[in-house]
Tab-separated table of C-alpha atoms and ligand atoms in Angstrom:
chain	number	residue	atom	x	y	z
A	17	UNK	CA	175.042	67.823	-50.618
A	18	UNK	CA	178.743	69.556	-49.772
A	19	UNK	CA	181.208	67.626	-47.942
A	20	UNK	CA	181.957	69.978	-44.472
A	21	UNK	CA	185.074	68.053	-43.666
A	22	UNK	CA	186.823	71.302	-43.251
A	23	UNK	CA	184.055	73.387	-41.987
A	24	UNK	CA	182.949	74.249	-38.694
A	25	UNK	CA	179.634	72.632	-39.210
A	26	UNK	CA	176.802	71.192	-36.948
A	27	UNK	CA	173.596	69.347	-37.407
A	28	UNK	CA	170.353	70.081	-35.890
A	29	UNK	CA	167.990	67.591	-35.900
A	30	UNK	CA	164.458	67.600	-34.727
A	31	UNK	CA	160.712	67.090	-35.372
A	32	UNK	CA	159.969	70.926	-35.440
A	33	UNK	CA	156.063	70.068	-35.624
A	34	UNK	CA	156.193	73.113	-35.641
A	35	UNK	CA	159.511	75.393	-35.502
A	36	UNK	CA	159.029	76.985	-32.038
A	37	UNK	CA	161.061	79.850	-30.432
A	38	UNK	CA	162.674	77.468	-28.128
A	39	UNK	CA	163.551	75.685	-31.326
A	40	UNK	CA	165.417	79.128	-32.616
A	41	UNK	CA	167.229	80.145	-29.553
A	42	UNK	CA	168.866	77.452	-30.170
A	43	UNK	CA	169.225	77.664	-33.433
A	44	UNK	CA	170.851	81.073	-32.916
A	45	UNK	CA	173.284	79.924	-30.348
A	46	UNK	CA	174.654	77.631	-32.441
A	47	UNK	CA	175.216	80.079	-35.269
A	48	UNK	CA	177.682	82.042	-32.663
A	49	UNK	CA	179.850	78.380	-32.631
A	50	UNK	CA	179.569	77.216	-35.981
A	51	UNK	CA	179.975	78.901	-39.452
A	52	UNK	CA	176.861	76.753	-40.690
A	53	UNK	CA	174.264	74.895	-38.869
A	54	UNK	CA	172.320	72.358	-40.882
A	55	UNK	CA	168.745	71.763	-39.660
A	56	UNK	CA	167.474	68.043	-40.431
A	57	UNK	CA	163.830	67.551	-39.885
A	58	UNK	CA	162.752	64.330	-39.451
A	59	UNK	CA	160.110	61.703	-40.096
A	60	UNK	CA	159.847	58.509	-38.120
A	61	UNK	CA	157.114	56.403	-38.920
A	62	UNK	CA	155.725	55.983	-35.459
A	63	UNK	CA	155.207	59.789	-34.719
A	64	UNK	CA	151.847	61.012	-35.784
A	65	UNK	CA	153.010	64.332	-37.126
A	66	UNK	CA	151.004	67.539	-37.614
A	67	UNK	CA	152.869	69.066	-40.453
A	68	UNK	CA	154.352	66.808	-43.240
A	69	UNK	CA	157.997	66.622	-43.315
A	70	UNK	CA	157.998	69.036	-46.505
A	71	UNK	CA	155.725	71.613	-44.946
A	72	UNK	CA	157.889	71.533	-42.051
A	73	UNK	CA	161.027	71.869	-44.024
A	74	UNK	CA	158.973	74.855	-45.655
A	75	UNK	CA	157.817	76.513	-42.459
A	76	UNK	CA	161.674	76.646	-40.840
A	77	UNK	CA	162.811	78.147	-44.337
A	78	UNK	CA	160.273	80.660	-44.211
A	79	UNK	CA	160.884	81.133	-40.841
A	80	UNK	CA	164.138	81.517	-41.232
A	81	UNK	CA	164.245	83.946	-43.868
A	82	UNK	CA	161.823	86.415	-41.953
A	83	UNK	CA	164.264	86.953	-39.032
A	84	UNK	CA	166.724	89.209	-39.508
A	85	UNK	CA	169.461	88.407	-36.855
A	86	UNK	CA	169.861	85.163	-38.497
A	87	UNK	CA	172.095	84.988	-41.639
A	88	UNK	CA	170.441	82.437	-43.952
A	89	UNK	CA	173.444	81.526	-45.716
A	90	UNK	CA	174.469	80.007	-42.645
A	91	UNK	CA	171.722	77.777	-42.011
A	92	UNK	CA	170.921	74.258	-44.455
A	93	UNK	CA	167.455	72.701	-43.932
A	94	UNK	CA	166.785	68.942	-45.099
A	95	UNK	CA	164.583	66.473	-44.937
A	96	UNK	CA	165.991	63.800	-43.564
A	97	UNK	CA	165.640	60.452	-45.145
A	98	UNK	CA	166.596	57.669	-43.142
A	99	UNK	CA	168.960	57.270	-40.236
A	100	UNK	CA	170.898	60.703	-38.411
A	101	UNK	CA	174.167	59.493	-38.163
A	102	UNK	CA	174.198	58.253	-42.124
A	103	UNK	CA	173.389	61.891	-43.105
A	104	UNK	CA	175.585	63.365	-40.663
A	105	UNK	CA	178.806	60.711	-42.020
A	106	UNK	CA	177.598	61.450	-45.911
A	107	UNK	CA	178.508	65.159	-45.486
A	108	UNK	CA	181.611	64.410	-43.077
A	109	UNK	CA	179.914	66.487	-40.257
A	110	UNK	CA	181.353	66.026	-36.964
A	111	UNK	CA	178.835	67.520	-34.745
A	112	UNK	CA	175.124	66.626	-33.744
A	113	UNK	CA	173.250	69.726	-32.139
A	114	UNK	CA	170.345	68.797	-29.467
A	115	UNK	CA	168.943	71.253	-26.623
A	116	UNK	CA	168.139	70.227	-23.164
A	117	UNK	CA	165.038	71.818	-21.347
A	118	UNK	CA	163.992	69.601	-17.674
A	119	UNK	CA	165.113	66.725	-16.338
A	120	UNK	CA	162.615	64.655	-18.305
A	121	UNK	CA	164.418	65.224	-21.900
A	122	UNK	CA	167.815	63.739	-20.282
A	123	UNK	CA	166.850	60.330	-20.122
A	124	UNK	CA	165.541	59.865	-24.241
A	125	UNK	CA	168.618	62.358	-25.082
A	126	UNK	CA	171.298	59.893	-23.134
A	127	UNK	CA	169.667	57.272	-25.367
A	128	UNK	CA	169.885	59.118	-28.181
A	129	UNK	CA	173.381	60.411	-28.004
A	130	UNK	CA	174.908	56.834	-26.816
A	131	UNK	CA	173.192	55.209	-29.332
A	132	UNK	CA	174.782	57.743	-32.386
A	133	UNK	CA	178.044	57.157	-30.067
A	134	UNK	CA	177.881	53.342	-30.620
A	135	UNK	CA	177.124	53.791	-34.741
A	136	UNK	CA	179.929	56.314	-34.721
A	137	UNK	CA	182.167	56.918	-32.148
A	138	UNK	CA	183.805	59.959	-34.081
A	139	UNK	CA	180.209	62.657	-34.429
A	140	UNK	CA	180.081	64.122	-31.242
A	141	UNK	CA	176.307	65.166	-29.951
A	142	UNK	CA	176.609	68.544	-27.992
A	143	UNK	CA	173.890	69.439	-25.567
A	144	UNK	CA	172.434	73.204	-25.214
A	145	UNK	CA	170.569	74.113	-22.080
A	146	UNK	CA	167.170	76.039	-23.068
A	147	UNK	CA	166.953	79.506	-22.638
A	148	UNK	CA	165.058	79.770	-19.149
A	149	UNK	CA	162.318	81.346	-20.857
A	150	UNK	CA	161.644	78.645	-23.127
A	151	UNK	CA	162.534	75.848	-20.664
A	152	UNK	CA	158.698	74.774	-20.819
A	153	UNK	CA	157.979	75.362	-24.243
A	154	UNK	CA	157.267	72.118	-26.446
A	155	UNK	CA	155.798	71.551	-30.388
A	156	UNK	CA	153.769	69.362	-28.421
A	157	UNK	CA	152.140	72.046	-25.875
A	158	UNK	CA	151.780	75.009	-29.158
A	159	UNK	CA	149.740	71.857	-30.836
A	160	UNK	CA	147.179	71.451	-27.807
A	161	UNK	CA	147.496	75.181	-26.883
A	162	UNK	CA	146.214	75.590	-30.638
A	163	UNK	CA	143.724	73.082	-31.513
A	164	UNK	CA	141.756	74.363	-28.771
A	165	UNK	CA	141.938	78.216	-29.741
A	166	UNK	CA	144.937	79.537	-27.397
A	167	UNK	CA	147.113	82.359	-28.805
A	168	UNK	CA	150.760	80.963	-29.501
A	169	UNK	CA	152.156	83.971	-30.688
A	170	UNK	CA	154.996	84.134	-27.530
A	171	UNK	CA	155.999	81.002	-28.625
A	172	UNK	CA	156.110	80.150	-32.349
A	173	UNK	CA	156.609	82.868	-34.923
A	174	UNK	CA	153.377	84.669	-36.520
A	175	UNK	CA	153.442	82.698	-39.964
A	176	UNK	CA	153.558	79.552	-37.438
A	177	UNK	CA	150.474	80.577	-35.377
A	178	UNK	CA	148.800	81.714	-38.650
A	179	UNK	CA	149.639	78.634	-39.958
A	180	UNK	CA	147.860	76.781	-37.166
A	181	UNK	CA	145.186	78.813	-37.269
A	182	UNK	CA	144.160	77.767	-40.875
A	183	UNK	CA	144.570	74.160	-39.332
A	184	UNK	CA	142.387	74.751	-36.569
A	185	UNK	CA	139.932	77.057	-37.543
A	186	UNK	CA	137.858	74.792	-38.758
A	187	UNK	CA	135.710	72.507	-36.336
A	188	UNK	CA	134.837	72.380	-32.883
A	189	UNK	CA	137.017	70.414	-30.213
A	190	UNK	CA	136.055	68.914	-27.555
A	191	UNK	CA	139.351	68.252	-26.091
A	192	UNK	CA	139.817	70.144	-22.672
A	193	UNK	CA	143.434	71.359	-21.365
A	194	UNK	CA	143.997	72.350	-17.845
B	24	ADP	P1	162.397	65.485	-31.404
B	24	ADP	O1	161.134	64.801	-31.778
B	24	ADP	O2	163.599	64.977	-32.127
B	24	ADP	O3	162.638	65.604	-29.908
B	24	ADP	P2	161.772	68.326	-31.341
B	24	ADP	O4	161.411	69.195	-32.489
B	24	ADP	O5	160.762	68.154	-30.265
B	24	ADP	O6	162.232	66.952	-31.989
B	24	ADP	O7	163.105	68.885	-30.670
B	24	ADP	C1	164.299	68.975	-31.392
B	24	ADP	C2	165.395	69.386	-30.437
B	24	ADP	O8	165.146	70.711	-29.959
B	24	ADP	C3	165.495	68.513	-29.177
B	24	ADP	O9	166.851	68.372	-28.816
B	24	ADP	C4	164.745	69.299	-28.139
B	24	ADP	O10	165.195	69.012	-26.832
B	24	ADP	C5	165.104	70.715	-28.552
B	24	ADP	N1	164.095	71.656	-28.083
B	24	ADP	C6	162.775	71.647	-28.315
B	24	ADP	N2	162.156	72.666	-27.680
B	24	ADP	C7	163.136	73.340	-27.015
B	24	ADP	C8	163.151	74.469	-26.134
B	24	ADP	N3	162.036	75.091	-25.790
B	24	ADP	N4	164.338	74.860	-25.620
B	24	ADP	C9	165.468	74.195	-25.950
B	24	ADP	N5	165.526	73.115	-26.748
B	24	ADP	C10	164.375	72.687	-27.278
């Protein structure tokens, strides 16, 4: 992988099970600050995810390269093995990336960013506040909105929804959501 020292570079980090639009804004936001924004999707054992890490790595490149307002050359996705702040130090990245939506993601994102803090004082993690319009959009709610036949399409992009369609079109739920 290049070493950023020199470059204006952030990391994003995230489960994107799956890549929502919450997950972009963001995404673009960033791309206004820094000349490249490197997205790290993760895989920690305890999370029982949807996509596998490589198909999720797959989906945000595919993603990415459908939308034209974003400049590809500027964006890095990984799959990251192991601990954040160990990637972020082996490519001499300064800069963590994490957005903020209610009141309920401050408490696990204080953890988060005090803990990186304690491994390494010198990465910085920089907070974005959601674009209102996303501000109740999760991977989590697209999953259940999904698996029980919902249209996602005003929140994940279409080769995301038809992505979960295949998933889901299969059998017959009898999960409710109210
Ligand atoms: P994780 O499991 O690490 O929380 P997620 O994929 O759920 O991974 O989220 C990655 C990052 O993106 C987190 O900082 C999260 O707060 C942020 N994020 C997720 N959805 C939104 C959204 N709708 N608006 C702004 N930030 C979001």
């Amino acid at each position: 992988m290049t070493n950023y020292q020199f470059k204006n570079v952030a990391v994003y980090p995230g489960s994107f099970d799956p890549v929502t639009f919450g997950h972009i804004d963001i995404l673009k936001r960033s791309l206004n600050i820094f000349d490249k924004v490197i997205i790290a999707v993760a895989c920690n054992r305890k999370k029982g995810y949807l996509f596998k890490q490589e198909e999720r790595v797959k989906l945000i490149r595919d993603t990415i390269a459908d939308i034209n307002e974003i400049d590809g050359s500027k964006v890095e996705v990984v799959a990251l093995k192991g601990l954040l702040i160990k990637f972020v130090e082996s490519i001499n990245a300064r800069v963590i990336i994490r957005g903020l939506r209610a009141v309920s993601d401050f408490e696990y994102e204080l953890q988060l960013a005090t803990t990186n803090r304690t491994l390494n004082p010198d990465i910085e993690t920089i907070f974005m506040m959601t674009a209102e319009k996303y501000s109740f959009l999760s991977s989590t709610i697209v999953r259940e909105i999904s698996l029980l036949g919902g249209d996602v399409s005003s929140m994940v992009p279409l080769l995301i929804s038809k992505e979960l369609q295949k998933l889901y079109s299969k059998g017959d739920h009898d999960e409710t959501l109210m």
